[in-house]
mmCIF file of C-alpha atoms in Angstrom:
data_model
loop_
_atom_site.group_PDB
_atom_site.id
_atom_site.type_symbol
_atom_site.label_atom_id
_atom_site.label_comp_id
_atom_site.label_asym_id
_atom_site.label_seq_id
_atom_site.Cartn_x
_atom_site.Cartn_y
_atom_site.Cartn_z
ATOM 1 C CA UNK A 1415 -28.718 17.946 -0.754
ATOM 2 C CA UNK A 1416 -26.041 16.041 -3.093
ATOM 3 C CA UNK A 1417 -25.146 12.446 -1.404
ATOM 4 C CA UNK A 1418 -21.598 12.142 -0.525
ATOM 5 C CA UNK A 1419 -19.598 8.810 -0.487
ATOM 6 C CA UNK A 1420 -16.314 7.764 1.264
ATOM 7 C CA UNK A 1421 -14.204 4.894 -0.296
ATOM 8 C CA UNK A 1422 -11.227 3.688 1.467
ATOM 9 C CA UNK A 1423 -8.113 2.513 -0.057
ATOM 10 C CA UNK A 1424 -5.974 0.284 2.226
ATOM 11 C CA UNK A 1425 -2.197 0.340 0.392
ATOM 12 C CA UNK A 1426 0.558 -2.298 1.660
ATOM 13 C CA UNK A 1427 4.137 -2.070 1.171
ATOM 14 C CA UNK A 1428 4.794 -5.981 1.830
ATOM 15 C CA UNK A 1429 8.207 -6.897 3.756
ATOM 16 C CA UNK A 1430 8.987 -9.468 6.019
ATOM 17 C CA UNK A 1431 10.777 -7.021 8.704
ATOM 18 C CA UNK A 1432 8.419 -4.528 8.128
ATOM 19 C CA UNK A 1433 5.148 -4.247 6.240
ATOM 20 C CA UNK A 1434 4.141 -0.604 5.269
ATOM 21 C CA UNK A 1435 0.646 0.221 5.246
ATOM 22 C CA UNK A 1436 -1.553 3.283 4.815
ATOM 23 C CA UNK A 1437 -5.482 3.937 4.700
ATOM 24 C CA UNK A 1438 -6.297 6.951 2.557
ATOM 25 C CA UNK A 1439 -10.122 8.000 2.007
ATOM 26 C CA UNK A 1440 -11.980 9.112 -0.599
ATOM 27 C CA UNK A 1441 -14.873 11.357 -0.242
ATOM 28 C CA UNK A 1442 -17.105 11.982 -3.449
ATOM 29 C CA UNK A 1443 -20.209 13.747 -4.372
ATOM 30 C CA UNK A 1444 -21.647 15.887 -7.202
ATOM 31 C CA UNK A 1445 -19.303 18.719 -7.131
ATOM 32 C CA UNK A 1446 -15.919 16.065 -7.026
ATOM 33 C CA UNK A 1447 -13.834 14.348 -4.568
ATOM 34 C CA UNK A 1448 -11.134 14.818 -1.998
ATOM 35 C CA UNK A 1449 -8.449 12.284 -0.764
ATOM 36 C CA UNK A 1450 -7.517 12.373 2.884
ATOM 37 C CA UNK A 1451 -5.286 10.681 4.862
ATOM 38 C CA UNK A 1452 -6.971 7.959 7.773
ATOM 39 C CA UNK A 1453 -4.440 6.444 9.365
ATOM 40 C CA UNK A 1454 -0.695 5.123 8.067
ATOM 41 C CA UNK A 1455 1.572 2.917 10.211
ATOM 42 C CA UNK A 1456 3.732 -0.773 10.062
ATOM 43 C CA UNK A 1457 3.609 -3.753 10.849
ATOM 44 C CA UNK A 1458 6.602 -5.598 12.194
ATOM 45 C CA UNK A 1459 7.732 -8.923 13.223
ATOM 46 C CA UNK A 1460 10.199 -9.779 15.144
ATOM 47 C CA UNK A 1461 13.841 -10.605 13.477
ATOM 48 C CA UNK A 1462 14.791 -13.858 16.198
ATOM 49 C CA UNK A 1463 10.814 -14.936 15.991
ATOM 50 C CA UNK A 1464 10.922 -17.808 13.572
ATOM 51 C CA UNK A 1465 10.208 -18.101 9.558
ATOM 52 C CA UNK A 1466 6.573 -18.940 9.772
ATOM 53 C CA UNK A 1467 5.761 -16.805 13.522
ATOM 54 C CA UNK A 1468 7.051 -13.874 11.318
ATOM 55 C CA UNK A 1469 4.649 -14.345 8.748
ATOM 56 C CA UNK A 1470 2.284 -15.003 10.930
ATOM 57 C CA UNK A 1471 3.027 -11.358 12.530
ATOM 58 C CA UNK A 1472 2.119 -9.686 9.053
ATOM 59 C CA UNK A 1473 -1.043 -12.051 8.660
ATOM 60 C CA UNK A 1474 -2.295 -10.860 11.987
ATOM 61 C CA UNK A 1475 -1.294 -7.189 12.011
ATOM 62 C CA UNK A 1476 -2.879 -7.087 8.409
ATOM 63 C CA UNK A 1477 -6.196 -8.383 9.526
ATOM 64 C CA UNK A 1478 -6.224 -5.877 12.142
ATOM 65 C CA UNK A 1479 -5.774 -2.894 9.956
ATOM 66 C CA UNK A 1480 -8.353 -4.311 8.152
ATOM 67 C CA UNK A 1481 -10.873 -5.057 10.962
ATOM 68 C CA UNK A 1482 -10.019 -1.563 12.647
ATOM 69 C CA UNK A 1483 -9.587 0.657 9.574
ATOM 70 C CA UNK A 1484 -12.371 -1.048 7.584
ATOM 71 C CA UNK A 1485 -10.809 -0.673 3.647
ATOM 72 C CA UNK A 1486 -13.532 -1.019 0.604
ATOM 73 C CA UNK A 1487 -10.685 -2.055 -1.146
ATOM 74 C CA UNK A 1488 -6.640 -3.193 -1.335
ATOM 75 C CA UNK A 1489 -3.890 -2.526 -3.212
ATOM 76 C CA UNK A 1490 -0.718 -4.192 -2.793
ATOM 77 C CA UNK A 1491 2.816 -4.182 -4.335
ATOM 78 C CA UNK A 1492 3.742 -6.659 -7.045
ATOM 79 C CA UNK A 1493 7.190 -8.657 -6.649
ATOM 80 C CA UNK A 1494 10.006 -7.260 -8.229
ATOM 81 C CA UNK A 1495 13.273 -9.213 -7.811
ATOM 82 C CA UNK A 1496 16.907 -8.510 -9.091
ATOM 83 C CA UNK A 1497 18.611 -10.913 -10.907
ATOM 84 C CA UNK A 1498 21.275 -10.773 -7.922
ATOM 85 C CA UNK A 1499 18.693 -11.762 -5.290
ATOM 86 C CA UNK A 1500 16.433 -13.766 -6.347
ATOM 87 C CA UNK A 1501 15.676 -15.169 -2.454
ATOM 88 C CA UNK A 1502 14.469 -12.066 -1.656
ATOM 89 C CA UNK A 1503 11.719 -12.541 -3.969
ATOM 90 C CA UNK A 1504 11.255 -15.846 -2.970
ATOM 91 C CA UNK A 1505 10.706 -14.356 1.186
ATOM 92 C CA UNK A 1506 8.161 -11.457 -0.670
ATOM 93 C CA UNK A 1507 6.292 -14.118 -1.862
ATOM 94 C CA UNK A 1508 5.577 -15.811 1.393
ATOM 95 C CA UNK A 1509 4.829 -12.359 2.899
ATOM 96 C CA UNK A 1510 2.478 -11.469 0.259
ATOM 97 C CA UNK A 1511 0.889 -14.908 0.057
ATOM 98 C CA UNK A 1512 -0.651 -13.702 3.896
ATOM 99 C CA UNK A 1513 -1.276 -10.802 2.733
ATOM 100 C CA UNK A 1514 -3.318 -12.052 0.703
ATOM 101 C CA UNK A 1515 -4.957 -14.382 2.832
ATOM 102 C CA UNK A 1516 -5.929 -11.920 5.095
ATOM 103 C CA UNK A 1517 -7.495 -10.173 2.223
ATOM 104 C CA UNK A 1518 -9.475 -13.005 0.798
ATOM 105 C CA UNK A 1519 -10.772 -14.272 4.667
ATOM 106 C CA UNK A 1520 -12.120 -10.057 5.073
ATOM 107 C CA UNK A 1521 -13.317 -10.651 1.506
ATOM 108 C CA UNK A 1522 -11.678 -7.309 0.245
ATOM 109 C CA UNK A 1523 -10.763 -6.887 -3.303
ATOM 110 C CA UNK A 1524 -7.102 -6.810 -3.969
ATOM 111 C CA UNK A 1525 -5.451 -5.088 -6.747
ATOM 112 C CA UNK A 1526 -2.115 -5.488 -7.627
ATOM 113 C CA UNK A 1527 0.897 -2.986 -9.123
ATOM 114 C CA UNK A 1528 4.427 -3.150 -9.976
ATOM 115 C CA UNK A 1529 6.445 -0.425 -8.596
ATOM 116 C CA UNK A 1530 7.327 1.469 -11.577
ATOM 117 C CA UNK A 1531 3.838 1.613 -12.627
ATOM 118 C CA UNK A 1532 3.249 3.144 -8.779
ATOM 119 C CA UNK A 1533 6.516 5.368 -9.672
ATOM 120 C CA UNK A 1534 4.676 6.482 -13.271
ATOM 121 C CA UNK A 1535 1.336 7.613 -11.859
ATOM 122 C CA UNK A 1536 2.531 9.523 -8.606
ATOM 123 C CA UNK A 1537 5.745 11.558 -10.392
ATOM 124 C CA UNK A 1538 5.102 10.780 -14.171
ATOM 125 C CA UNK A 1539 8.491 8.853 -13.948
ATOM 126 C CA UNK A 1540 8.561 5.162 -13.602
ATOM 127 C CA UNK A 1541 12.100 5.217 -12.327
ATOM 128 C CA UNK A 1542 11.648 7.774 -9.643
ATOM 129 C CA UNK A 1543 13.566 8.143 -6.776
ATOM 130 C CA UNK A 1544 12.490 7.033 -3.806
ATOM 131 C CA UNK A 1545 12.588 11.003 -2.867
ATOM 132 C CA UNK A 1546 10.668 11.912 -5.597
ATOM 133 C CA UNK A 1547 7.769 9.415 -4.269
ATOM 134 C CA UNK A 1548 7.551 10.183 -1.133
ATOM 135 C CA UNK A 1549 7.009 14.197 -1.973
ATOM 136 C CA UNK A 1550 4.849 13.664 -4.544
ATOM 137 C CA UNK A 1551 2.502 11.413 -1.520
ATOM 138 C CA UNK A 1552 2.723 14.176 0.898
ATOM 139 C CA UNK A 1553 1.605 16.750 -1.591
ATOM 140 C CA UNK A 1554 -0.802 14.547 -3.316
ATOM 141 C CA UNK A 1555 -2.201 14.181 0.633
ATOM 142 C CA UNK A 1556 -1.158 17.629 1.732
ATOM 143 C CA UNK A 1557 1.051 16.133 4.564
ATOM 144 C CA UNK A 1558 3.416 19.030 6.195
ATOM 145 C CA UNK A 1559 6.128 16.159 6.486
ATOM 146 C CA UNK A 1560 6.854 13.105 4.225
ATOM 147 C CA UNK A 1561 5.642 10.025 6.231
ATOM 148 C CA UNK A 1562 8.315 7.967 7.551
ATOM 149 C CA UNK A 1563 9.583 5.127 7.495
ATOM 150 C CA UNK A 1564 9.629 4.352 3.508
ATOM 151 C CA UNK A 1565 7.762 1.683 4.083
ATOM 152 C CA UNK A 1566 4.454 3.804 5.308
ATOM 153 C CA UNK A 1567 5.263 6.141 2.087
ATOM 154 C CA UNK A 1568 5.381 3.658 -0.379
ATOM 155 C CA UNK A 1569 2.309 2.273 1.208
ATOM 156 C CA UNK A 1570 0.827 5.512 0.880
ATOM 157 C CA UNK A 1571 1.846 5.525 -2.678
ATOM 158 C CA UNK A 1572 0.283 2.275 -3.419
ATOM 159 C CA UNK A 1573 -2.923 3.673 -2.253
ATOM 160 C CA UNK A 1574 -2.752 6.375 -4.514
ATOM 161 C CA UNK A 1575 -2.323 4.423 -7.307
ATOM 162 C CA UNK A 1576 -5.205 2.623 -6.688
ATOM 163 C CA UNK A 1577 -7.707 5.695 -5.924
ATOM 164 C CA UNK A 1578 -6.419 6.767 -10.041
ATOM 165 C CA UNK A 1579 -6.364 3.664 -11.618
ATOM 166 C CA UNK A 1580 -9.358 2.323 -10.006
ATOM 167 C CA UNK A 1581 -11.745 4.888 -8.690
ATOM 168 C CA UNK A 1582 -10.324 7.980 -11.094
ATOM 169 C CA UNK A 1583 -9.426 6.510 -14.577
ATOM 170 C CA UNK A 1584 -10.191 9.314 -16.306
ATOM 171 C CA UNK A 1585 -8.075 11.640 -14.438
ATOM 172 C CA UNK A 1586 -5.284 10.032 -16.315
ATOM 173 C CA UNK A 1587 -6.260 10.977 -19.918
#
């Protein structure tokens, strides 16, 4: 009898209105593995709630995914800011520093991509639309419908990216 493993890959969209997340796990043994789908979903916090309850929303809701969903591992989306908004990076950074935190205090790893690398590995594009990402997760997870909102996609996606530059580095040569 061949020993089978399960990894799984908890990926976060970060936002402060709403933080994407999705569990995906990885079964492995002798003959290969197979990616599955555990549980996707968001996080929100309210829009009147105040700057630091807000955060304190996404630091909460991400500890429960973790506590509930039990993840081996993380992987999270790297800032990207436009020169036109660079506040917006400034909020992702706050949201991301509890994300974090939440991942540090459930001592889980925590990898980090930018979202053209995410782009490059799902659709072999790095500027892929955001339609082209969210196909290439529900095929990749053999979803009948593309998860919705974005958010859970792209959190999806992240997770992804992880399980083949992590767990399936070869797969990319």
């Amino acid at each position: 009898m061949t020993e089978r493993t399960e990894t799984r890959i908890l990926g976060i969209d970060p936002g402060l209105n709403i933080t994407g997340y999705g569990v995906i796990s990885v079964s492995s043994d002798a003959s290969g593995s197979a990616v599955s789908l555990v549980e996707a979903g968001v996080i929100r916090s309210k829009r009147s709630a105040d700057f630091g309850a807000r955060l304190n929303s996404i630091h909460e809701g991400v500890l429960d995914v973790i506590d509930s969903l039990s993840p081996d591992t993380i992987g999270l989306e790297e800032i990207y800011s436009h020169y036109e908004r660079p506040q917006t990076a400034i909020i992702m950074g706050h949201a991301r520093g509890v994300i974090c935190l939440a991942a540090q205090q459930r001592e889980r790893p925590l990898a980090n991509y930018a979202a053209t690398q995410i782009k490059k590995i799902l659709t072999g594009n790095g500027r892929a639309p955001k339609n082209q990402v969210q196909l290439a997760v529900a095929r990749q997870l053999s979803l009948s419908e593309i998860p919705e909102p974005p958010d859970v996609a792209d959190a999806l996606a992240i997770a992804l990216c992880h399980y083949y530059l992590a767990l399936r580095p070869s797969s990319l040569t």
